[in-house]
PDB file of C-alpha atoms in Angstrom:
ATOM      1  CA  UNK K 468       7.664   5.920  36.058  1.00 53.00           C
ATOM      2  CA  UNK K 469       5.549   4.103  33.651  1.00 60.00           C
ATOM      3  CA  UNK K 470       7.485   2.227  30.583  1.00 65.00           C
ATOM      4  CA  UNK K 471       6.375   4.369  27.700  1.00 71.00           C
ATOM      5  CA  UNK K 472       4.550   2.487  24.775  1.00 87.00           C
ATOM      6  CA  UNK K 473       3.640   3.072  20.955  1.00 91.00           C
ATOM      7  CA  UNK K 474       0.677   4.929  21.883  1.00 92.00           C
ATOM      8  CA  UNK K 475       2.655   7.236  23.522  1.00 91.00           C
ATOM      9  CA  UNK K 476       4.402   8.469  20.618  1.00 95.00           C
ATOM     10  CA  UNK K 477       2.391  10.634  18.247  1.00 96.00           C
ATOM     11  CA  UNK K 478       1.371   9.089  14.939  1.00 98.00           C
ATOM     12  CA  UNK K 479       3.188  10.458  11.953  1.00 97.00           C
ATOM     13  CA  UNK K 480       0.968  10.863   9.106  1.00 98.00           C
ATOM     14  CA  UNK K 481       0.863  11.934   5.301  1.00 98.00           C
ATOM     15  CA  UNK K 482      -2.070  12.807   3.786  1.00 98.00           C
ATOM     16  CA  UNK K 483      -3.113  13.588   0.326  1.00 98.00           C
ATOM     17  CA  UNK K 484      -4.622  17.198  -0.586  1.00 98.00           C
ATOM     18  CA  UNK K 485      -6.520  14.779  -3.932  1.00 98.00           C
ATOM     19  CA  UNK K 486      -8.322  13.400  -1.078  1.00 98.00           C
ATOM     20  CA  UNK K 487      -9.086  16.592   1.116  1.00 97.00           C
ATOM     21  CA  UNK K 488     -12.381  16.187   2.862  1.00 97.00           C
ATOM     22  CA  UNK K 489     -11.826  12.437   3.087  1.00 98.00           C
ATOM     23  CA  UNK K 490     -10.487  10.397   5.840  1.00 98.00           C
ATOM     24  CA  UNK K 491      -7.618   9.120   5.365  1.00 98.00           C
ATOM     25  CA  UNK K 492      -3.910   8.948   6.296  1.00 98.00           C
ATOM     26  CA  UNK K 493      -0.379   7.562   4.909  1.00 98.00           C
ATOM     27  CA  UNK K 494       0.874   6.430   8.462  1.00 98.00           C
ATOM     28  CA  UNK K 495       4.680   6.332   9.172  1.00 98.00           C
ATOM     29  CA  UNK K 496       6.702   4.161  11.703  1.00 97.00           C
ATOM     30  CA  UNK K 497       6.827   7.570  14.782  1.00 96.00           C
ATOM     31  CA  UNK K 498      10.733   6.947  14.658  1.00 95.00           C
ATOM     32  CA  UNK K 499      10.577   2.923  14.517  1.00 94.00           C
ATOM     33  CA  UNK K 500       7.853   2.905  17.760  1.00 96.00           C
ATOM     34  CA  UNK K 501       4.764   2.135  15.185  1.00 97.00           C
ATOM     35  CA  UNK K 502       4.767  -1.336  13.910  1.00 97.00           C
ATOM     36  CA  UNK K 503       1.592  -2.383  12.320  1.00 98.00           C
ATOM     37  CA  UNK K 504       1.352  -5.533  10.819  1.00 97.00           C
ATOM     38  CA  UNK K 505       1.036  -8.860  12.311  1.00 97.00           C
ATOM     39  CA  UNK K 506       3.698 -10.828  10.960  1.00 90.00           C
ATOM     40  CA  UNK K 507       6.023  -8.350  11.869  1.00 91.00           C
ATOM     41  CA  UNK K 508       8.039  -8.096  14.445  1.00 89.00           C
ATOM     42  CA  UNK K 509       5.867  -7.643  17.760  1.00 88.00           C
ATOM     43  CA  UNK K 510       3.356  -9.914  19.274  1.00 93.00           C
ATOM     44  CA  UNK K 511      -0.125  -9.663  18.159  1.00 96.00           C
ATOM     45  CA  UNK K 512      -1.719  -7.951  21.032  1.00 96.00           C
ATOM     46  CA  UNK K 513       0.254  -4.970  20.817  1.00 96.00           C
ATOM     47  CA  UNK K 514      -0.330  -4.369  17.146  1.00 97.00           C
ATOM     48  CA  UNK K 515      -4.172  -4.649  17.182  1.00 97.00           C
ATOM     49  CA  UNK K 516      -3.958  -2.366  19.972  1.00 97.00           C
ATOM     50  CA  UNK K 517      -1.980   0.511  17.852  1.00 98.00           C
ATOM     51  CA  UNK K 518      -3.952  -0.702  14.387  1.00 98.00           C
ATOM     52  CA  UNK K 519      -7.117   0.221  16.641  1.00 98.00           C
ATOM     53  CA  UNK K 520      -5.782   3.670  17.891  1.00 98.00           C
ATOM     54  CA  UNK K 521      -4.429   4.108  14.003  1.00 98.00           C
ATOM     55  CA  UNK K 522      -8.298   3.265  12.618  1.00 98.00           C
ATOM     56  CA  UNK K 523      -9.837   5.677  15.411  1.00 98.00           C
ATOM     57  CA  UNK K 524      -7.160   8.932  14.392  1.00 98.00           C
ATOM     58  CA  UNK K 525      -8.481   8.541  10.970  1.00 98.00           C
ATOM     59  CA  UNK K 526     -12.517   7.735  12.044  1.00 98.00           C
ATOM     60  CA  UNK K 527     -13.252   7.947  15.890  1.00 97.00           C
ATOM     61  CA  UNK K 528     -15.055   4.605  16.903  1.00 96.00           C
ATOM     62  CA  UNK K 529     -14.570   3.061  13.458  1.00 97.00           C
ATOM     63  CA  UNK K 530     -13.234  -0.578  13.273  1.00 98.00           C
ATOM     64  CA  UNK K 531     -10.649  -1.608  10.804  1.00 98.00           C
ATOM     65  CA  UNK K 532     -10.898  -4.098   7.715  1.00 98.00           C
ATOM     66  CA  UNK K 533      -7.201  -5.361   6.425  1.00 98.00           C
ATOM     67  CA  UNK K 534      -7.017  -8.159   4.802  1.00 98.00           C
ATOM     68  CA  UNK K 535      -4.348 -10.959   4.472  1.00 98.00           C
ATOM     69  CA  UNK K 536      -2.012  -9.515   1.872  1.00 98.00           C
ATOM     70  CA  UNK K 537      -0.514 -12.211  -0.509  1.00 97.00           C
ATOM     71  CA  UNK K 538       0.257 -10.226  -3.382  1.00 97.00           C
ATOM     72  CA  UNK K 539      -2.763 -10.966  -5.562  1.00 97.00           C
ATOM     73  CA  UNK K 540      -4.980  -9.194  -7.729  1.00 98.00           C
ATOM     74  CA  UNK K 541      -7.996 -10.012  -5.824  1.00 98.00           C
ATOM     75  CA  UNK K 542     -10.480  -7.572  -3.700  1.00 98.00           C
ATOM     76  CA  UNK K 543     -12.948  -7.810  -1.080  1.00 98.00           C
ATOM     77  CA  UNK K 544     -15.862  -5.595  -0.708  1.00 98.00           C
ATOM     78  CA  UNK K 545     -16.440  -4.958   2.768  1.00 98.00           C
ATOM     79  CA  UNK K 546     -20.285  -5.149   3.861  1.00 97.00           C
ATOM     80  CA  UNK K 547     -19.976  -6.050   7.552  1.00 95.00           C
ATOM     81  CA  UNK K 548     -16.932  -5.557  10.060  1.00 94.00           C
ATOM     82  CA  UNK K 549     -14.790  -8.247  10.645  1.00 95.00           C
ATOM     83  CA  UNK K 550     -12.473  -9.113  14.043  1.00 96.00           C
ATOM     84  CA  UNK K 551      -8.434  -7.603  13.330  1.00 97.00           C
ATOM     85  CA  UNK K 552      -7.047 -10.357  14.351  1.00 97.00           C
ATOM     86  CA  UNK K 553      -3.935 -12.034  13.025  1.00 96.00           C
ATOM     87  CA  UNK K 554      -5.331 -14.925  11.671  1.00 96.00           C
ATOM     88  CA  UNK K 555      -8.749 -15.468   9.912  1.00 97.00           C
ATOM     89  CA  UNK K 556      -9.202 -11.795   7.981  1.00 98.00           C
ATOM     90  CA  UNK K 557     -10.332 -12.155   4.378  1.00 98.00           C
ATOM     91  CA  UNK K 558      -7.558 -12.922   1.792  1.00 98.00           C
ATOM     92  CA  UNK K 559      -7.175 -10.168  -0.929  1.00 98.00           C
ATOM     93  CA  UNK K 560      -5.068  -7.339  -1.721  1.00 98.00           C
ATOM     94  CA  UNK K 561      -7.787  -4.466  -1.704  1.00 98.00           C
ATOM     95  CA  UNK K 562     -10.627  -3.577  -0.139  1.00 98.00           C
ATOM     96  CA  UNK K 563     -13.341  -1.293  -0.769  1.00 98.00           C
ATOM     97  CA  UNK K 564     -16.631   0.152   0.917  1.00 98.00           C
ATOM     98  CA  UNK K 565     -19.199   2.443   0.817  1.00 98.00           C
ATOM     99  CA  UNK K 566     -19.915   1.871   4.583  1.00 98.00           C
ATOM    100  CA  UNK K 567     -19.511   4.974   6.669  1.00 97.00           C
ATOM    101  CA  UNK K 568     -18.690   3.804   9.538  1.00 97.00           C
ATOM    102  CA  UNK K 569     -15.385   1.467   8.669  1.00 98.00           C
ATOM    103  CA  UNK K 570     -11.889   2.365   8.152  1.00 98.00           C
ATOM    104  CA  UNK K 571     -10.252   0.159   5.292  1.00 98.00           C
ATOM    105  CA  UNK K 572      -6.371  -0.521   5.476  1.00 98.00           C
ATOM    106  CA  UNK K 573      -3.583  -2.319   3.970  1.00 98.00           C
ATOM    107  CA  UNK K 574      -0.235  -2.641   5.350  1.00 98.00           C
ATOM    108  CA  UNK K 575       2.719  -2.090   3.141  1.00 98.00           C
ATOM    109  CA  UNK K 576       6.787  -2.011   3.408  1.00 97.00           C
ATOM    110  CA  UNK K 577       7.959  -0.832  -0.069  1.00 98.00           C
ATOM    111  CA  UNK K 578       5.265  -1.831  -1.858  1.00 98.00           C
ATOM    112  CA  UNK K 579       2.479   1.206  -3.552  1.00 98.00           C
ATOM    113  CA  UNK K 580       0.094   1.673  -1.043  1.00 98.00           C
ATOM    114  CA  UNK K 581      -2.931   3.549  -3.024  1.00 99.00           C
ATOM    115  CA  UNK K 582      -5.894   4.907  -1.428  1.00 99.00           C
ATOM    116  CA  UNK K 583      -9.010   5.724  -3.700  1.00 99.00           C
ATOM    117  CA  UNK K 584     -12.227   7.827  -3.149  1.00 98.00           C
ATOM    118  CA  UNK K 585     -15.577   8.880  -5.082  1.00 98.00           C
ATOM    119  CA  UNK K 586     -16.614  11.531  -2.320  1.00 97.00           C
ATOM    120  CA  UNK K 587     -19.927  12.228  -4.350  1.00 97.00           C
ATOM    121  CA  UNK K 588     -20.922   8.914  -4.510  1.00 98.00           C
ATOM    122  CA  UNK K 589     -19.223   7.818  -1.176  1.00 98.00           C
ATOM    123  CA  UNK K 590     -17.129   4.627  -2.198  1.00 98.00           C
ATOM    124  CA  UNK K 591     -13.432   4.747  -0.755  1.00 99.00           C
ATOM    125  CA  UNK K 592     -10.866   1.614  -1.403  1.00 99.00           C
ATOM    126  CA  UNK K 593      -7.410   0.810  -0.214  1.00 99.00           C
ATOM    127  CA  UNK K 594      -5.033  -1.458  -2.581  1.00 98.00           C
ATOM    128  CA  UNK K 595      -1.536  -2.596  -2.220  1.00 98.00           C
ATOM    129  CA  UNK K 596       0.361  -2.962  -5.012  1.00 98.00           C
ATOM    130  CA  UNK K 597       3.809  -4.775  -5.715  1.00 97.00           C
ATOM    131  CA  UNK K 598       5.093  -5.497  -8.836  1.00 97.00           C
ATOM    132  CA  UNK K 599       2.852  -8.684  -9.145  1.00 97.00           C
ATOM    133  CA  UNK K 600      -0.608  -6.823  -7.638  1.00 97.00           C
ATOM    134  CA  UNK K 601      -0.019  -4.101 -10.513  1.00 97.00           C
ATOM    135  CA  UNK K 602       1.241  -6.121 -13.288  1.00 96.00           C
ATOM    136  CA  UNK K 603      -1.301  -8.849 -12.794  1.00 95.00           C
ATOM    137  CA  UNK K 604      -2.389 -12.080 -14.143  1.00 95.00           C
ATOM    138  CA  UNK K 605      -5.378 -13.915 -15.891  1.00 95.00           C
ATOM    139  CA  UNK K 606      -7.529 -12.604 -13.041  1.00 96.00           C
ATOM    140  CA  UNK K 607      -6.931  -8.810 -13.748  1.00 97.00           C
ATOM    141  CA  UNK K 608      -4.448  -6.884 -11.786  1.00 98.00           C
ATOM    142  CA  UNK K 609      -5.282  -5.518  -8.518  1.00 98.00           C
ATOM    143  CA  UNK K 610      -5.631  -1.569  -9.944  1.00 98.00           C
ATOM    144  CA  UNK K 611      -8.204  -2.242 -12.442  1.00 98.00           C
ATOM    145  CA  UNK K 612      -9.654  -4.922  -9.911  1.00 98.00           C
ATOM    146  CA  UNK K 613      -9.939  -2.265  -7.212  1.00 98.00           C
ATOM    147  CA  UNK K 614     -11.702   0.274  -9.747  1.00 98.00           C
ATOM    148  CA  UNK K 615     -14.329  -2.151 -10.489  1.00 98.00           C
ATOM    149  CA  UNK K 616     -15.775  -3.198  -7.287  1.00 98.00           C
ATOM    150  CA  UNK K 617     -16.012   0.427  -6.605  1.00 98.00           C
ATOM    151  CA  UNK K 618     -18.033   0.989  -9.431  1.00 98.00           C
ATOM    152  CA  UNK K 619     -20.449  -2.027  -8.519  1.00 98.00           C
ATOM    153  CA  UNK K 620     -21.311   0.417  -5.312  1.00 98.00           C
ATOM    154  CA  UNK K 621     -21.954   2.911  -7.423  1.00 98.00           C
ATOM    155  CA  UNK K 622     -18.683   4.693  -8.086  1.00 98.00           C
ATOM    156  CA  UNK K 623     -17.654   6.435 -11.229  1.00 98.00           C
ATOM    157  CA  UNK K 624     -14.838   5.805 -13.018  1.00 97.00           C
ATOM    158  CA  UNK K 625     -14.501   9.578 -13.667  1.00 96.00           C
ATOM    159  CA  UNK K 626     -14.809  10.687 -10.202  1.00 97.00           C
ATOM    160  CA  UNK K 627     -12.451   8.255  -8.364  1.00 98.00           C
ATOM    161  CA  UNK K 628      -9.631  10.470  -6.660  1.00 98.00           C
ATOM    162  CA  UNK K 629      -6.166   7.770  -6.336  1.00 98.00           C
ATOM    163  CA  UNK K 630      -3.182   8.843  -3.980  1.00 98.00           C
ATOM    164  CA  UNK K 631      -0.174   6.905  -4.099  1.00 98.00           C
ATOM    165  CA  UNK K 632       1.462   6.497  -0.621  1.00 98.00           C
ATOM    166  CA  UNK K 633       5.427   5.959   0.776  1.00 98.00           C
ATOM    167  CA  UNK K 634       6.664   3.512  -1.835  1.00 98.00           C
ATOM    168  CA  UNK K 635      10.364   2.447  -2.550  1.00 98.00           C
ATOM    169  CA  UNK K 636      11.854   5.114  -5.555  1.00 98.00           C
ATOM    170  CA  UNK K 637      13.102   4.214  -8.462  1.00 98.00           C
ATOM    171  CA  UNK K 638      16.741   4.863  -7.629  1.00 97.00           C
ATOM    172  CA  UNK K 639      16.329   2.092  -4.782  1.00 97.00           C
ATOM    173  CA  UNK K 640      14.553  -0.520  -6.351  1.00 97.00           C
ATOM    174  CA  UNK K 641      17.555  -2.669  -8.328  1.00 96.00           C
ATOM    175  CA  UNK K 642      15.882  -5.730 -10.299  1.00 96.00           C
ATOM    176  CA  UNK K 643      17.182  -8.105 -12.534  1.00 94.00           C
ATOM    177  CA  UNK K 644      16.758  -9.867 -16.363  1.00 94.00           C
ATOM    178  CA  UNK K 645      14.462 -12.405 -15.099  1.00 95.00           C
ATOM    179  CA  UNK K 646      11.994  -9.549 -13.290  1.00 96.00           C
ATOM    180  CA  UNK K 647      11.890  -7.111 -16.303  1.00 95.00           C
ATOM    181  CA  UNK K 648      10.297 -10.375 -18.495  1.00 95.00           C
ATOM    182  CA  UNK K 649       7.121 -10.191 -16.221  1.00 96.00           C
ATOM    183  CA  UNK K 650       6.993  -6.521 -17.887  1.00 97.00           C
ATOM    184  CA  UNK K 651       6.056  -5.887 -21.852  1.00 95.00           C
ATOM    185  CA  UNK K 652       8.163  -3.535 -24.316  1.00 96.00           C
ATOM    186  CA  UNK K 653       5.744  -0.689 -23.836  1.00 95.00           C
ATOM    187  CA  UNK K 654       6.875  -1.102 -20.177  1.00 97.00           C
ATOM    188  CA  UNK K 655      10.277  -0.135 -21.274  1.00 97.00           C
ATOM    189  CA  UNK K 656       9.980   3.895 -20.000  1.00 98.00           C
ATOM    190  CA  UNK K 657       9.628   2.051 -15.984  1.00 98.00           C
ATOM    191  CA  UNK K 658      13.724   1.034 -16.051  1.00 98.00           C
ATOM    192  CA  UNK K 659      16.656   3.019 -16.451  1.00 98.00           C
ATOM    193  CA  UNK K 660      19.879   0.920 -16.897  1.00 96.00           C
ATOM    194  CA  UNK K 661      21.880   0.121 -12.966  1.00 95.00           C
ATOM    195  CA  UNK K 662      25.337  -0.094 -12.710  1.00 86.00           C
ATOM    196  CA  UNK K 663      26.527  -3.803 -13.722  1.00 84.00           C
ATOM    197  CA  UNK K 664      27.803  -5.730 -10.683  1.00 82.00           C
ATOM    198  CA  UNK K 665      29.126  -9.336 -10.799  1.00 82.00           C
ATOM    199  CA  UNK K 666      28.919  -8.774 -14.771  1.00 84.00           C
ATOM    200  CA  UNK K 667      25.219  -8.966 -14.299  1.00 88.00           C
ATOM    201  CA  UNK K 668      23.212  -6.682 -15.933  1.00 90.00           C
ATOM    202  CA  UNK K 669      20.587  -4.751 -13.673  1.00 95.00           C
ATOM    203  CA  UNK K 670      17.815  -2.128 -13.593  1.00 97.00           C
ATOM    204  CA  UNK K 671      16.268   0.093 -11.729  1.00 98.00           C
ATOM    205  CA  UNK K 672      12.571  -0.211 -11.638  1.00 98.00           C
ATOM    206  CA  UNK K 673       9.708   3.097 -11.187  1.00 98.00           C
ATOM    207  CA  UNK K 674       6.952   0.591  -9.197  1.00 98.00           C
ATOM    208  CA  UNK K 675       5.191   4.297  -8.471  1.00 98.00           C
ATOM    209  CA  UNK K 676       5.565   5.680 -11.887  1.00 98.00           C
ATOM    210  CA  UNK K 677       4.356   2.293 -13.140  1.00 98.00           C
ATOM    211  CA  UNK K 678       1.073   2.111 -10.919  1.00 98.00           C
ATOM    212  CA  UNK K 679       0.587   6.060 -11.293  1.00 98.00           C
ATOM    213  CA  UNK K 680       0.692   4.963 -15.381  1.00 98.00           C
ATOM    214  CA  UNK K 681      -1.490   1.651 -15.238  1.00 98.00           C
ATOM    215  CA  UNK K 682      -4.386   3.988 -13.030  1.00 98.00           C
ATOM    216  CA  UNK K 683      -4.513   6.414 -15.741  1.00 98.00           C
ATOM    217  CA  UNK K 684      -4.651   4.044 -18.223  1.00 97.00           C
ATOM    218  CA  UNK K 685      -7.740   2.748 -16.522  1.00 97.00           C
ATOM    219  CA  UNK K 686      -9.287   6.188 -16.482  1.00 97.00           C
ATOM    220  CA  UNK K 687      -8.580   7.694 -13.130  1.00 98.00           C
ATOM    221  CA  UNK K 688      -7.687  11.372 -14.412  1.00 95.00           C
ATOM    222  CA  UNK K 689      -6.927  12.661 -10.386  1.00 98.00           C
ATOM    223  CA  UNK K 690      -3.864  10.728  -8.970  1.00 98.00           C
ATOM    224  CA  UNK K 691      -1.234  12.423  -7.236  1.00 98.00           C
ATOM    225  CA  UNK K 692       2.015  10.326  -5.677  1.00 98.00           C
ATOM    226  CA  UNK K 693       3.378  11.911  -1.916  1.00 98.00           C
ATOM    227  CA  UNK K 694       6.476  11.009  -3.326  1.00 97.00           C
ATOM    228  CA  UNK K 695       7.902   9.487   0.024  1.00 98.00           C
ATOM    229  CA  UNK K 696      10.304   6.663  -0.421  1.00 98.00           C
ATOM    230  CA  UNK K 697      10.707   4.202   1.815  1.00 98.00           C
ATOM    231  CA  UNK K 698      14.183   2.355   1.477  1.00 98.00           C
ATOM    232  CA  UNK K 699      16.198   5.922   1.891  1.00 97.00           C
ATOM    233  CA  UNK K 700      14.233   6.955   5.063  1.00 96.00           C
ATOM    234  CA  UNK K 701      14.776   4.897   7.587  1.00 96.00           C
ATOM    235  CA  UNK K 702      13.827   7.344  10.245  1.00 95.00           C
ATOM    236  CA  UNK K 703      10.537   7.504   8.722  1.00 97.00           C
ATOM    237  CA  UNK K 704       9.338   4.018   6.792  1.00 98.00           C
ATOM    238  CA  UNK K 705       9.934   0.384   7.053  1.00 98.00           C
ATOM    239  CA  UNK K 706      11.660  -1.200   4.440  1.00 98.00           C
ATOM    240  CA  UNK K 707      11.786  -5.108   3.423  1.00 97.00           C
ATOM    241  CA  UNK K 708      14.814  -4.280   0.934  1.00 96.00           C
ATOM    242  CA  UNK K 709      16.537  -2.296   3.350  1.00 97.00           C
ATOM    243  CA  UNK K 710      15.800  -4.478   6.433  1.00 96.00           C
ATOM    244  CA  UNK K 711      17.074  -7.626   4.016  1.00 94.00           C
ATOM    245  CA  UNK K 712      20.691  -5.773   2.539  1.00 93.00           C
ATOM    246  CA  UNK K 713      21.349  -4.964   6.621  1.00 94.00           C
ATOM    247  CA  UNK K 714      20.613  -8.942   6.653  1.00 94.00           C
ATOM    248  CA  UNK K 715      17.386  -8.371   9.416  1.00 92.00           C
ATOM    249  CA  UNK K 716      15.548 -11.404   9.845  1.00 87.00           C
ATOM    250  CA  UNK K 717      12.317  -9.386   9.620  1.00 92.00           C
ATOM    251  CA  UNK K 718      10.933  -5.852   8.747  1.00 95.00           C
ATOM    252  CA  UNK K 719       7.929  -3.343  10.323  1.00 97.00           C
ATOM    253  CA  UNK K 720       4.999  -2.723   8.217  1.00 98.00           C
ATOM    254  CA  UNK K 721       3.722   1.015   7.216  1.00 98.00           C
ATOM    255  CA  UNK K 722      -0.362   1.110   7.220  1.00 98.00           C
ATOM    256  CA  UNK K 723      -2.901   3.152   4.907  1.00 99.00           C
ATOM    257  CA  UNK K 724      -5.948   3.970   6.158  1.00 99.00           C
ATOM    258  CA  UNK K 725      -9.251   5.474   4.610  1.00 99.00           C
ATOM    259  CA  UNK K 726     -12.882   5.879   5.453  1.00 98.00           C
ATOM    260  CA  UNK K 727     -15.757   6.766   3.743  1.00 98.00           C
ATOM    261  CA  UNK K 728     -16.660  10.435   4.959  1.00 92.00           C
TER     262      UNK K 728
END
């Protein structure tokens, strides 16, 4: 009998009802069989092979554009395919499209994965957003960033449609003094007060609620968060902070895909 692989279990996707008549899909891990990103654990091979299969659920025949994800505010507009490979993708945080026939992706494991569509002017984008992607820096943050470069394809601001993927919850994300000064007073409403361990004062931070606030504040008036958290579902989602409190030496990525329709 043949060993079975990760294609043989059935993908496990979300999908947002904001973004109805658009391709797309939150994907989950299929019980732990679907690892998608490259440095991950896994060899390389395997994981193009099942980002492929992922690509083609969401767009038959389409190829996939991810970039190299470093936490940055920056975003490539995607004009002509490029090779999945692990090495040699375009660095950025977001990408967006009005191509038809390519299915953008970013790979996430706590982080807000966010996928964005004008369906009447065909533009779609996929961002990933950490604390440091949303909250930004003298280059813009990657929300606002993400937003723009649709509009340059013709997007408008009013009709952009944002869905906020499986993302680490509030009552699972435990941060410290030195993280909350990244964050302004009018930032305050993001952190409710943690127990106090080690006689160290700690909070618990809303990256969701945050991102869901910063896109409205930008003008998006159609966002909708699926509400699936990542750390307490480990049946479900990978999870850097859990995979790092169990003391794993690594951690399976979650991907978000989206195509033009």
């Amino acid at each position: 009998m043949a060993k079975k692989t990760a294609l043989d279990v059935p993908f496990d996707i979300e999908r947002a009802d904001v973004l109805a008549g658009v391709p797309h899909g939150f994907f989950g891990s299929g019980g732990g069989a679907h690892q998608f990103g490259y440095n991950a654990p896994g060899t390389a091979e395997p994981v193009r092979t099942l980002r492929a299969a992922a690509a083609n659920a969401i767009l038959s025949g389409a190829p996939l554009a991810v970039p190299i994800q470093v936490h940055s505010p920056e975003v490539v507009t995607v004009g002509k395919q490029w090779p999945d490979a692990a090495e040699g993708r375009p660095v950025a945080d977001s990408v967006v499209t009005d191509r038809s026939d390519i299915a953008l992706g970013i790979v996430t494991a706590d982080c807000c994965p966010i996928l964005f569509a004008d369906r009447e002017m065909g533009v779609v984008g996929a961002a990933h957003a950490g604390w440091r992607g949303a909250c930004g820096n003298d280059r813009g943050n990657v929300l606002e960033n993400t937003i723009q470069a649709m509009e340059a394809l013709g997007a408008k601001r009013s009709n952009i449609a944002a869905a906020l993927g499986p993302t680490i919850a509030q009552a699972n994300y435990e941060v410290d003094a030195a993280f909350r000064e990244h964050f302004t007073p009018a930032d305050d409403v993001h952190f409710v007060a943690a127990p106090i361990r080690e006689g160290i004062a700690r909070w618990q931070f809303d990256l969701p609620g945050y991102v869901a606030e910063k896109l409205r504040t930008a003008g998006l008036a159609t966002i909708t968060d699926l509400g699936c958290d990542t750390y307490c579902t480990p049946a479900r989602y990978h999870s850097y902070r859990r995979a790092a409190l169990n003391g794993e030496a690594n951690y399976g990525r979650q991907i978000s895909i989206i195509a033009v329709p």
